[in-house]
A tleap script that builds the chain and sets N, CA, C and O, in Angstrom:
source leaprc.protein.ff14SB
mol = sequence {
  NMET ASN SER SER VAL SER ILE LEU PHE VAL
  ILE ILE ILE LEU CYS ARG ASP THR HIE GLN
  MET TRP CYS LEU ASP GLY SER ASP CYS GLU
  ALA SER ASP THR CYS ALA LEU CYS GLU GLY
  ALA ALA CYS LEU ARG VAL GLN ARG ASN GLN
  PRO GLY LYS GLY VAL THR VAL ALA LEU THR
  CYS LEU PRO HIE ASP SER LEU ILE HIE THR
  TYR HIE PRO GLU GLY CYS ARG THR GLU LEU
  SER SER GLY ASP LYS LEU CYS LEU CYS SER
  GLY ARG GLU PHE CYS ASN THR SER SER ARG
  THR SER SER VAL LEU LEU VAL SER LEU LEU
  PHE LEU LEU CPHE
}
set mol.1.N position { 0.781 -1.190 0.009 }
set mol.1.CA position { -0.011 0.023 -0.012 }
set mol.1.C position { 0.872 1.240 -0.023 }
set mol.1.O position { 0.560 2.199 -0.729 }
set mol.2.N position { 1.938 1.255 0.707 }
set mol.2.CA position { 2.835 2.428 0.850 }
set mol.2.C position { 3.429 2.703 -0.536 }
set mol.2.O position { 3.501 3.867 -0.932 }
set mol.3.N position { 3.863 1.669 -1.301 }
set mol.3.CA position { 4.414 1.907 -2.632 }
set mol.3.C position { 3.436 2.562 -3.597 }
set mol.3.O position { 3.800 3.416 -4.405 }
set mol.4.N position { 2.081 2.098 -3.475 }
set mol.4.CA position { 1.050 2.736 -4.281 }
set mol.4.C position { 0.910 4.234 -3.997 }
set mol.4.O position { 0.796 5.048 -4.913 }
set mol.5.N position { 0.921 4.557 -2.769 }
set mol.5.CA position { 0.814 5.997 -2.285 }
set mol.5.C position { 2.004 6.804 -2.816 }
set mol.5.O position { 1.842 7.938 -3.267 }
set mol.6.N position { 3.190 6.212 -2.758 }
set mol.6.CA position { 4.395 6.884 -3.231 }
set mol.6.C position { 4.338 7.124 -4.735 }
set mol.6.O position { 4.689 8.192 -5.238 }
set mol.7.N position { 3.895 6.117 -5.410 }
set mol.7.CA position { 3.827 6.246 -6.879 }
set mol.7.C position { 2.754 7.319 -7.252 }
set mol.7.O position { 2.964 8.156 -8.130 }
set mol.8.N position { 1.629 7.251 -6.560 }
set mol.8.CA position { 0.603 8.310 -6.792 }
set mol.8.C position { 1.077 9.745 -6.573 }
set mol.8.O position { 0.747 10.685 -7.298 }
set mol.9.N position { 1.885 9.833 -5.504 }
set mol.9.CA position { 2.498 11.140 -5.166 }
set mol.9.C position { 3.432 11.637 -6.236 }
set mol.9.O position { 3.424 12.825 -6.558 }
set mol.10.N position { 4.247 10.747 -6.804 }
set mol.10.CA position { 5.157 11.019 -7.839 }
set mol.10.C position { 4.354 11.456 -9.140 }
set mol.10.O position { 4.713 12.409 -9.831 }
set mol.11.N position { 3.302 10.724 -9.397 }
set mol.11.CA position { 2.509 11.092 -10.593 }
set mol.11.C position { 1.847 12.467 -10.433 }
set mol.11.O position { 1.760 13.203 -11.416 }
set mol.12.N position { 1.388 12.834 -9.264 }
set mol.12.CA position { 0.842 14.116 -8.999 }
set mol.12.C position { 1.860 15.177 -9.177 }
set mol.12.O position { 1.531 16.217 -9.748 }
set mol.13.N position { 3.087 15.007 -8.732 }
set mol.13.CA position { 4.157 15.975 -8.926 }
set mol.13.C position { 4.463 16.170 -10.372 }
set mol.13.O position { 4.612 17.310 -10.813 }
set mol.14.N position { 4.570 15.057 -11.176 }
set mol.14.CA position { 4.902 15.149 -12.558 }
set mol.14.C position { 3.757 15.767 -13.392 }
set mol.14.O position { 4.005 16.501 -14.348 }
set mol.15.N position { 2.537 15.466 -13.025 }
set mol.15.CA position { 1.332 16.124 -13.628 }
set mol.15.C position { 1.369 17.655 -13.465 }
set mol.15.O position { 1.079 18.411 -14.392 }
set mol.16.N position { 1.729 18.062 -12.282 }
set mol.16.CA position { 1.791 19.514 -11.954 }
set mol.16.C position { 2.776 20.232 -12.859 }
set mol.16.O position { 2.528 21.360 -13.286 }
set mol.17.N position { 3.913 19.570 -13.155 }
set mol.17.CA position { 4.915 20.207 -14.034 }
set mol.17.C position { 4.523 20.195 -15.478 }
set mol.17.O position { 5.033 21.023 -16.233 }
set mol.18.N position { 3.656 19.321 -15.922 }
set mol.18.CA position { 3.333 19.245 -17.316 }
set mol.18.C position { 1.983 19.887 -17.623 }
set mol.18.O position { 1.529 19.891 -18.767 }
set mol.19.N position { 1.357 20.423 -16.595 }
set mol.19.CA position { 0.013 21.049 -16.765 }
set mol.19.C position { 0.139 22.223 -17.774 }
set mol.19.O position { 1.120 22.966 -17.769 }
set mol.20.N position { -0.839 22.351 -18.590 }
set mol.20.CA position { -0.905 23.455 -19.537 }
set mol.20.C position { -2.167 24.281 -19.236 }
set mol.20.O position { -3.270 23.738 -19.176 }
set mol.21.N position { -1.998 25.564 -19.053 }
set mol.21.CA position { -3.170 26.339 -18.687 }
set mol.21.C position { -3.679 27.131 -19.884 }
set mol.21.O position { -2.948 27.502 -20.803 }
set mol.22.N position { -4.990 27.363 -19.806 }
set mol.22.CA position { -5.570 28.257 -20.901 }
set mol.22.C position { -5.405 29.661 -20.459 }
set mol.22.O position { -5.948 30.060 -19.429 }
set mol.23.N position { -4.648 30.445 -21.231 }
set mol.23.CA position { -4.317 31.796 -20.851 }
set mol.23.C position { -5.156 32.672 -21.748 }
set mol.23.O position { -5.001 32.666 -22.969 }
set mol.24.N position { -6.055 33.431 -21.128 }
set mol.24.CA position { -7.050 34.258 -21.930 }
set mol.24.C position { -6.357 35.537 -22.450 }
set mol.24.O position { -5.343 35.987 -21.917 }
set mol.25.N position { -6.913 36.052 -23.433 }
set mol.25.CA position { -6.453 37.215 -24.211 }
set mol.25.C position { -6.087 38.370 -23.249 }
set mol.25.O position { -6.976 38.886 -22.571 }
set mol.26.N position { -4.930 38.750 -23.177 }
set mol.26.CA position { -4.425 39.889 -22.396 }
set mol.26.C position { -4.298 39.656 -20.943 }
set mol.26.O position { -3.989 40.589 -20.201 }
set mol.27.N position { -4.527 38.420 -20.475 }
set mol.27.CA position { -4.375 38.130 -18.992 }
set mol.27.C position { -2.998 37.733 -18.637 }
set mol.27.O position { -2.255 37.235 -19.483 }
set mol.28.N position { -2.618 37.944 -17.370 }
set mol.28.CA position { -1.297 37.537 -16.926 }
set mol.28.C position { -1.355 36.021 -16.516 }
set mol.28.O position { -2.362 35.528 -16.008 }
set mol.29.N position { -0.246 35.342 -16.763 }
set mol.29.CA position { -0.187 33.914 -16.445 }
set mol.29.C position { 0.782 33.782 -15.261 }
set mol.29.O position { 1.633 34.647 -15.057 }
set mol.30.N position { 0.659 32.752 -14.519 }
set mol.30.CA position { 1.522 32.488 -13.391 }
set mol.30.C position { 2.880 31.958 -13.963 }
set mol.30.O position { 2.922 31.266 -14.981 }
set mol.31.N position { 3.921 32.303 -13.290 }
set mol.31.CA position { 5.277 31.894 -13.784 }
set mol.31.C position { 5.455 30.414 -13.802 }
set mol.31.O position { 6.278 29.922 -14.574 }
set mol.32.N position { 4.725 29.654 -12.987 }
set mol.32.CA position { 4.940 28.205 -12.941 }
set mol.32.C position { 4.213 27.498 -14.052 }
set mol.32.O position { 4.468 26.318 -14.296 }
set mol.33.N position { 3.331 28.164 -14.722 }
set mol.33.CA position { 2.503 27.616 -15.809 }
set mol.33.C position { 3.083 27.897 -17.179 }
set mol.33.O position { 4.207 28.384 -17.300 }
set mol.34.N position { 2.303 27.584 -18.225 }
set mol.34.CA position { 2.811 27.718 -19.549 }
set mol.34.C position { 1.742 28.530 -20.351 }
set mol.34.O position { 0.566 28.587 -19.991 }
set mol.35.N position { 2.225 29.147 -21.448 }
set mol.35.CA position { 1.296 29.853 -22.368 }
set mol.35.C position { 1.116 29.024 -23.614 }
set mol.35.O position { 0.789 29.575 -24.665 }
set mol.36.N position { 1.310 27.758 -23.542 }
set mol.36.CA position { 1.163 26.939 -24.773 }
set mol.36.C position { -0.203 26.979 -25.350 }
set mol.36.O position { -0.344 26.807 -26.561 }
set mol.37.N position { -1.240 27.199 -24.560 }
set mol.37.CA position { -2.583 27.284 -25.038 }
set mol.37.C position { -3.112 28.708 -25.031 }
set mol.37.O position { -4.307 28.927 -24.833 }
set mol.38.N position { -2.239 29.670 -25.245 }
set mol.38.CA position { -2.527 31.081 -25.212 }
set mol.38.C position { -3.606 31.374 -26.283 }
set mol.38.O position { -3.476 31.000 -27.448 }
set mol.39.N position { -4.660 32.050 -25.837 }
set mol.39.CA position { -5.743 32.380 -26.716 }
set mol.39.C position { -5.493 33.677 -27.453 }
set mol.39.O position { -6.150 33.981 -28.449 }
set mol.40.N position { -4.509 34.456 -26.939 }
set mol.40.CA position { -4.214 35.768 -27.596 }
set mol.40.C position { -3.342 35.581 -28.874 }
set mol.40.O position { -3.233 34.470 -29.395 }
set mol.41.N position { -2.763 36.617 -29.338 }
set mol.41.CA position { -1.983 36.582 -30.562 }
set mol.41.C position { -0.603 35.911 -30.335 }
set mol.41.O position { -0.047 35.263 -31.222 }
set mol.42.N position { -0.084 36.101 -29.104 }
set mol.42.CA position { 1.311 35.552 -28.777 }
set mol.42.C position { 1.423 35.568 -27.217 }
set mol.42.O position { 0.629 36.140 -26.471 }
set mol.43.N position { 2.478 34.889 -26.852 }
set mol.43.CA position { 2.912 34.818 -25.430 }
set mol.43.C position { 4.178 35.551 -25.233 }
set mol.43.O position { 5.100 35.378 -26.029 }
set mol.44.N position { 4.295 36.375 -24.211 }
set mol.44.CA position { 5.497 37.093 -23.896 }
set mol.44.C position { 6.011 36.561 -22.590 }
set mol.44.O position { 5.258 36.557 -21.616 }
set mol.45.N position { 7.249 36.108 -22.499 }
set mol.45.CA position { 7.811 35.587 -21.278 }
set mol.45.C position { 9.076 36.451 -21.000 }
set mol.45.O position { 9.993 36.558 -21.814 }
set mol.46.N position { 9.048 37.058 -19.782 }
set mol.46.CA position { 10.155 38.014 -19.411 }
set mol.46.C position { 10.841 37.372 -18.145 }
set mol.46.O position { 10.191 37.075 -17.143 }
set mol.47.N position { 12.149 37.188 -18.256 }
set mol.47.CA position { 12.941 36.697 -17.078 }
set mol.47.C position { 13.951 37.738 -16.690 }
set mol.47.O position { 14.775 38.186 -17.487 }
set mol.48.N position { 13.851 38.118 -15.393 }
set mol.48.CA position { 14.714 39.145 -14.825 }
set mol.48.C position { 15.495 38.628 -13.708 }
set mol.48.O position { 15.010 37.800 -12.937 }
set mol.49.N position { 16.786 39.117 -13.574 }
set mol.49.CA position { 17.581 38.811 -12.470 }
set mol.49.C position { 17.544 40.027 -11.488 }
set mol.49.O position { 18.160 41.062 -11.744 }
set mol.50.N position { 16.837 39.872 -10.409 }
set mol.50.CA position { 16.640 40.993 -9.477 }
set mol.50.C position { 17.550 40.749 -8.185 }
set mol.50.O position { 17.496 39.677 -7.582 }
set mol.51.N position { 18.348 41.741 -7.809 }
set mol.51.CA position { 19.151 41.616 -6.625 }
set mol.51.C position { 18.201 41.355 -5.388 }
set mol.51.O position { 17.184 42.020 -5.191 }
set mol.52.N position { 18.599 40.394 -4.631 }
set mol.52.CA position { 17.891 40.061 -3.471 }
set mol.52.C position { 16.708 39.066 -3.669 }
set mol.52.O position { 16.358 38.316 -2.758 }
set mol.53.N position { 16.129 39.084 -4.840 }
set mol.53.CA position { 15.005 38.190 -5.115 }
set mol.53.C position { 15.382 37.032 -6.004 }
set mol.53.O position { 14.662 36.036 -6.078 }
set mol.54.N position { 16.538 37.159 -6.699 }
set mol.54.CA position { 16.938 36.157 -7.637 }
set mol.54.C position { 16.198 36.303 -9.002 }
set mol.54.O position { 15.903 37.425 -9.412 }
set mol.55.N position { 15.915 35.246 -9.664 }
set mol.55.CA position { 15.352 35.311 -10.970 }
set mol.55.C position { 13.835 35.280 -10.866 }
set mol.55.O position { 13.279 34.408 -10.198 }
set mol.56.N position { 13.172 36.203 -11.505 }
set mol.56.CA position { 11.693 36.248 -11.542 }
set mol.56.C position { 11.290 36.106 -12.971 }
set mol.56.O position { 11.946 36.611 -13.881 }
set mol.57.N position { 10.154 35.381 -13.165 }
set mol.57.CA position { 9.611 35.150 -14.526 }
set mol.57.C position { 8.130 35.678 -14.552 }
set mol.57.O position { 7.381 35.488 -13.594 }
set mol.58.N position { 7.759 36.314 -15.625 }
set mol.58.CA position { 6.500 36.831 -15.854 }
set mol.58.C position { 6.030 36.323 -17.239 }
set mol.58.O position { 6.756 36.455 -18.224 }
set mol.59.N position { 4.857 35.764 -17.304 }
set mol.59.CA position { 4.283 35.314 -18.542 }
set mol.59.C position { 2.955 36.079 -18.758 }
set mol.59.O position { 2.184 36.283 -17.820 }
set mol.60.N position { 2.718 36.480 -19.973 }
set mol.60.CA position { 1.468 37.084 -20.272 }
set mol.60.C position { 1.065 36.858 -21.727 }
set mol.60.O position { 1.915 36.812 -22.616 }
set mol.61.N position { -0.251 36.716 -21.963 }
set mol.61.CA position { -0.714 36.561 -23.298 }
set mol.61.C position { -0.935 37.889 -23.898 }
set mol.61.O position { -1.549 38.740 -23.254 }
set mol.62.N position { -0.487 38.135 -25.078 }
set mol.62.CA position { -0.708 39.441 -25.774 }
set mol.62.C position { -2.063 39.439 -26.497 }
set mol.62.O position { -2.400 38.448 -27.144 }
set mol.63.N position { -2.812 40.473 -26.407 }
set mol.63.CA position { -4.095 40.502 -27.133 }
set mol.63.C position { -3.945 40.542 -28.622 }
set mol.63.O position { -2.898 40.950 -29.125 }
set mol.64.N position { -4.941 40.139 -29.331 }
set mol.64.CA position { -4.890 40.065 -30.808 }
set mol.64.C position { -4.634 41.486 -31.432 }
set mol.64.O position { -4.021 41.598 -32.493 }
set mol.65.N position { -5.114 42.541 -30.756 }
set mol.65.CA position { -4.845 43.849 -31.338 }
set mol.65.C position { -3.492 44.480 -31.004 }
set mol.65.O position { -3.227 45.608 -31.421 }
set mol.66.N position { -2.636 43.782 -30.265 }
set mol.66.CA position { -1.269 44.309 -30.010 }
set mol.66.C position { -0.419 44.037 -31.258 }
set mol.66.O position { -0.595 43.024 -31.935 }
set mol.67.N position { 0.467 44.921 -31.536 }
set mol.67.CA position { 1.310 44.798 -32.718 }
set mol.67.C position { 2.766 44.352 -32.433 }
set mol.67.O position { 3.596 44.307 -33.341 }
set mol.68.N position { 3.059 44.026 -31.164 }
set mol.68.CA position { 4.431 43.629 -30.822 }
set mol.68.C position { 4.894 42.440 -31.591 }
set mol.68.O position { 6.057 42.408 -31.994 }
set mol.69.N position { 4.075 41.469 -31.821 }
set mol.69.CA position { 4.496 40.335 -32.581 }
set mol.69.C position { 4.733 40.592 -34.031 }
set mol.69.O position { 5.406 39.793 -34.681 }
set mol.70.N position { 4.205 41.693 -34.594 }
set mol.70.CA position { 4.504 42.121 -35.947 }
set mol.70.C position { 5.905 42.603 -36.108 }
set mol.70.O position { 6.532 42.314 -37.127 }
set mol.71.N position { 6.461 43.361 -35.104 }
set mol.71.CA position { 7.751 43.974 -35.214 }
set mol.71.C position { 8.877 43.145 -34.629 }
set mol.71.O position { 10.033 43.391 -34.975 }
set mol.72.N position { 8.618 42.204 -33.788 }
set mol.72.CA position { 9.633 41.370 -33.135 }
set mol.72.C position { 9.478 39.858 -33.548 }
set mol.72.O position { 8.395 39.282 -33.446 }
set mol.73.N position { 10.529 39.294 -33.985 }
set mol.73.CA position { 10.419 37.874 -34.423 }
set mol.73.C position { 10.263 36.949 -33.250 }
set mol.73.O position { 10.622 37.276 -32.118 }
set mol.74.N position { 9.708 35.760 -33.546 }
set mol.74.CA position { 9.565 34.727 -32.511 }
set mol.74.C position { 10.869 34.233 -31.988 }
set mol.74.O position { 11.841 34.179 -32.741 }
set mol.75.N position { 10.942 33.878 -30.768 }
set mol.75.CA position { 12.199 33.394 -30.208 }
set mol.75.C position { 12.586 34.148 -29.003 }
set mol.75.O position { 11.850 35.032 -28.565 }
set mol.76.N position { 13.740 33.835 -28.430 }
set mol.76.CA position { 14.263 34.454 -27.257 }
set mol.76.C position { 15.476 35.380 -27.578 }
set mol.76.O position { 16.282 35.097 -28.465 }
set mol.77.N position { 15.560 36.464 -26.834 }
set mol.77.CA position { 16.737 37.343 -26.985 }
set mol.77.C position { 16.997 37.922 -25.566 }
set mol.77.O position { 16.091 37.978 -24.735 }
set mol.78.N position { 18.214 38.335 -25.322 }
set mol.78.CA position { 18.614 38.980 -24.035 }
set mol.78.C position { 18.916 40.442 -24.284 }
set mol.78.O position { 19.711 40.794 -25.156 }
set mol.79.N position { 18.260 41.291 -23.495 }
set mol.79.CA position { 18.545 42.709 -23.574 }
set mol.79.C position { 19.911 42.989 -22.942 }
set mol.79.O position { 20.174 42.624 -21.797 }
set mol.80.N position { 20.810 43.679 -23.763 }
set mol.80.CA position { 22.169 43.924 -23.281 }
set mol.80.C position { 22.168 44.917 -22.140 }
set mol.80.O position { 22.933 44.744 -21.191 }
set mol.81.N position { 21.354 45.937 -22.189 }
set mol.81.CA position { 21.392 46.914 -21.122 }
set mol.81.C position { 20.867 46.405 -19.789 }
set mol.81.O position { 21.461 46.751 -18.767 }
set mol.82.N position { 19.848 45.645 -19.717 }
set mol.82.CA position { 19.321 45.212 -18.491 }
set mol.82.C position { 19.649 43.759 -18.127 }
set mol.82.O position { 19.646 43.416 -16.944 }
set mol.83.N position { 19.937 42.876 -19.137 }
set mol.83.CA position { 20.148 41.504 -18.878 }
set mol.83.C position { 18.862 40.692 -18.878 }
set mol.83.O position { 18.894 39.480 -18.664 }
set mol.84.N position { 17.740 41.341 -19.114 }
set mol.84.CA position { 16.436 40.639 -19.127 }
set mol.84.C position { 16.355 39.731 -20.337 }
set mol.84.O position { 16.759 40.127 -21.431 }
set mol.85.N position { 15.839 38.513 -20.164 }
set mol.85.CA position { 15.619 37.570 -21.280 }
set mol.85.C position { 14.145 37.679 -21.667 }
set mol.85.O position { 13.255 37.484 -20.840 }
set mol.86.N position { 13.905 37.997 -22.952 }
set mol.86.CA position { 12.605 38.125 -23.427 }
set mol.86.C position { 12.302 37.071 -24.512 }
set mol.86.O position { 13.064 36.927 -25.468 }
set mol.87.N position { 11.201 36.346 -24.359 }
set mol.87.CA position { 10.761 35.333 -25.300 }
set mol.87.C position { 9.371 35.657 -25.876 }
set mol.87.O position { 8.410 35.876 -25.139 }
set mol.88.N position { 9.300 35.678 -27.142 }
set mol.88.CA position { 7.968 35.958 -27.826 }
set mol.88.C position { 7.610 34.723 -28.679 }
set mol.88.O position { 8.397 34.317 -29.535 }
set mol.89.N position { 6.463 34.147 -28.455 }
set mol.89.CA position { 6.142 32.933 -29.145 }
set mol.89.C position { 4.585 32.893 -29.487 }
set mol.89.O position { 3.732 33.298 -28.697 }
set mol.90.N position { 4.326 32.409 -30.636 }
set mol.90.CA position { 2.887 32.274 -30.975 }
set mol.90.C position { 2.548 30.749 -31.237 }
set mol.90.O position { 1.503 30.238 -30.833 }
set mol.91.N position { 3.499 30.080 -31.935 }
set mol.91.CA position { 3.154 28.687 -32.260 }
set mol.91.C position { 4.160 27.683 -31.698 }
set mol.91.O position { 3.907 26.479 -31.748 }
set mol.92.N position { 5.249 28.126 -31.185 }
set mol.92.CA position { 6.334 27.208 -30.733 }
set mol.92.C position { 6.317 27.216 -29.209 }
set mol.92.O position { 5.477 27.855 -28.576 }
set mol.93.N position { 7.284 26.476 -28.639 }
set mol.93.CA position { 7.342 26.205 -27.159 }
set mol.93.C position { 8.371 27.020 -26.440 }
set mol.93.O position { 8.920 26.575 -25.432 }
set mol.94.N position { 8.655 28.234 -26.944 }
set mol.94.CA position { 9.728 29.083 -26.314 }
set mol.94.C position { 9.304 29.491 -24.908 }
set mol.94.O position { 10.179 29.675 -24.062 }
set mol.95.N position { 7.992 29.647 -24.601 }
set mol.95.CA position { 7.527 30.187 -23.340 }
set mol.95.C position { 7.329 29.120 -22.296 }
set mol.95.O position { 7.215 29.438 -21.113 }
set mol.96.N position { 7.285 27.911 -22.678 }
set mol.96.CA position { 6.872 26.849 -21.719 }
set mol.96.C position { 7.946 26.581 -20.700 }
set mol.96.O position { 9.144 26.609 -20.983 }
set mol.97.N position { 7.446 26.309 -19.447 }
set mol.97.CA position { 8.357 25.935 -18.370 }
set mol.97.C position { 8.389 24.450 -18.215 }
set mol.97.O position { 9.357 23.927 -17.664 }
set mol.98.N position { 7.385 23.732 -18.670 }
set mol.98.CA position { 7.445 22.307 -18.548 }
set mol.98.C position { 8.340 21.709 -19.673 }
set mol.98.O position { 8.371 22.225 -20.790 }
set mol.99.N position { 9.054 20.625 -19.352 }
set mol.99.CA position { 9.954 20.108 -20.334 }
set mol.99.C position { 9.433 18.776 -20.910 }
set mol.99.O position { 8.585 18.121 -20.304 }
set mol.100.N position { 9.939 18.396 -22.056 }
set mol.100.CA position { 9.563 17.153 -22.603 }
set mol.100.C position { 10.012 15.939 -21.764 }
set mol.100.O position { 9.400 14.872 -21.802 }
set mol.101.N position { 11.104 16.146 -21.004 }
set mol.101.CA position { 11.653 15.054 -20.197 }
set mol.101.C position { 10.577 14.676 -19.167 }
set mol.101.O position { 10.270 13.495 -19.001 }
set mol.102.N position { 10.014 15.658 -18.488 }
set mol.102.CA position { 9.007 15.278 -17.470 }
set mol.102.C position { 7.779 14.646 -18.048 }
set mol.102.O position { 7.150 13.818 -17.390 }
set mol.103.N position { 7.388 15.031 -19.339 }
set mol.103.CA position { 6.239 14.392 -19.933 }
set mol.103.C position { 6.548 12.995 -20.385 }
set mol.103.O position { 5.642 12.162 -20.383 }
set mol.104.N position { 7.724 12.685 -20.762 }
set mol.104.CA position { 8.183 11.387 -21.181 }
set mol.104.C position { 8.249 10.441 -19.936 }
set mol.104.O position { 7.871 9.270 -19.967 }
set mol.105.N position { 8.759 11.059 -18.859 }
set mol.105.CA position { 8.847 10.310 -17.588 }
set mol.105.C position { 7.479 9.934 -17.114 }
set mol.105.O position { 7.254 8.791 -16.716 }
set mol.106.N position { 6.560 10.862 -17.144 }
set mol.106.CA position { 5.209 10.569 -16.668 }
set mol.106.C position { 4.489 9.479 -17.516 }
set mol.106.O position { 3.845 8.590 -16.959 }
set mol.107.N position { 4.605 9.556 -18.840 }
set mol.107.CA position { 4.065 8.493 -19.700 }
set mol.107.C position { 4.655 7.143 -19.427 }
set mol.107.O position { 3.954 6.131 -19.393 }
set mol.108.N position { 5.982 7.135 -19.229 }
set mol.108.CA position { 6.704 5.843 -18.925 }
set mol.108.C position { 6.196 5.245 -17.615 }
set mol.108.O position { 5.953 4.042 -17.513 }
set mol.109.N position { 6.042 6.119 -16.615 }
set mol.109.CA position { 5.564 5.713 -15.327 }
set mol.109.C position { 4.171 5.102 -15.406 }
set mol.109.O position { 3.905 4.032 -14.860 }
set mol.110.N position { 3.304 5.806 -16.093 }
set mol.110.CA position { 1.944 5.277 -16.205 }
set mol.110.C position { 1.876 3.938 -17.003 }
set mol.110.O position { 1.057 3.063 -16.717 }
set mol.111.N position { 2.788 3.822 -18.027 }
set mol.111.CA position { 2.817 2.592 -18.725 }
set mol.111.C position { 3.225 1.419 -17.801 }
set mol.111.O position { 2.647 0.334 -17.868 }
set mol.112.N position { 4.202 1.658 -16.965 }
set mol.112.CA position { 4.675 0.618 -16.088 }
set mol.112.C position { 3.612 0.229 -15.002 }
set mol.112.O position { 3.588 -0.908 -14.530 }
set mol.113.N position { 2.776 1.162 -14.640 }
set mol.113.CA position { 1.757 0.903 -13.630 }
set mol.113.C position { 0.560 0.144 -14.220 }
set mol.113.O position { -0.066 -0.642 -13.510 }
set mol.114.N position { 0.236 0.355 -15.463 }
set mol.114.CA position { -0.912 -0.186 -16.072 }
set mol.114.C position { -0.500 -1.177 -17.140 }
set mol.114.O position { -1.356 -1.768 -17.797 }
savepdb mol mol.pdb
quit
């Protein structure tokens, strides 16, 4: 019984990391989630190194009427003046925090259980 509870606990932790949230047009997303299902025109991910706080991440979905995605290409770049890492994506996985490794591990674990 204890091994079943332990396995269930591991599955819950892995599912939390691979969770994809529905990010509505123009709304802010939590840093621990992903904008893979962003309903807006694009997802903007900003990573800042703040003294005393460490690294902070902000995700937001850009509304369809914003023009930022027209002038900036998809992908990640680092601002030289501030050191901020900016990622803009509409169809790719640049903004996601969940990795393929955790998804593969979850599927493998479920396969072994059933």
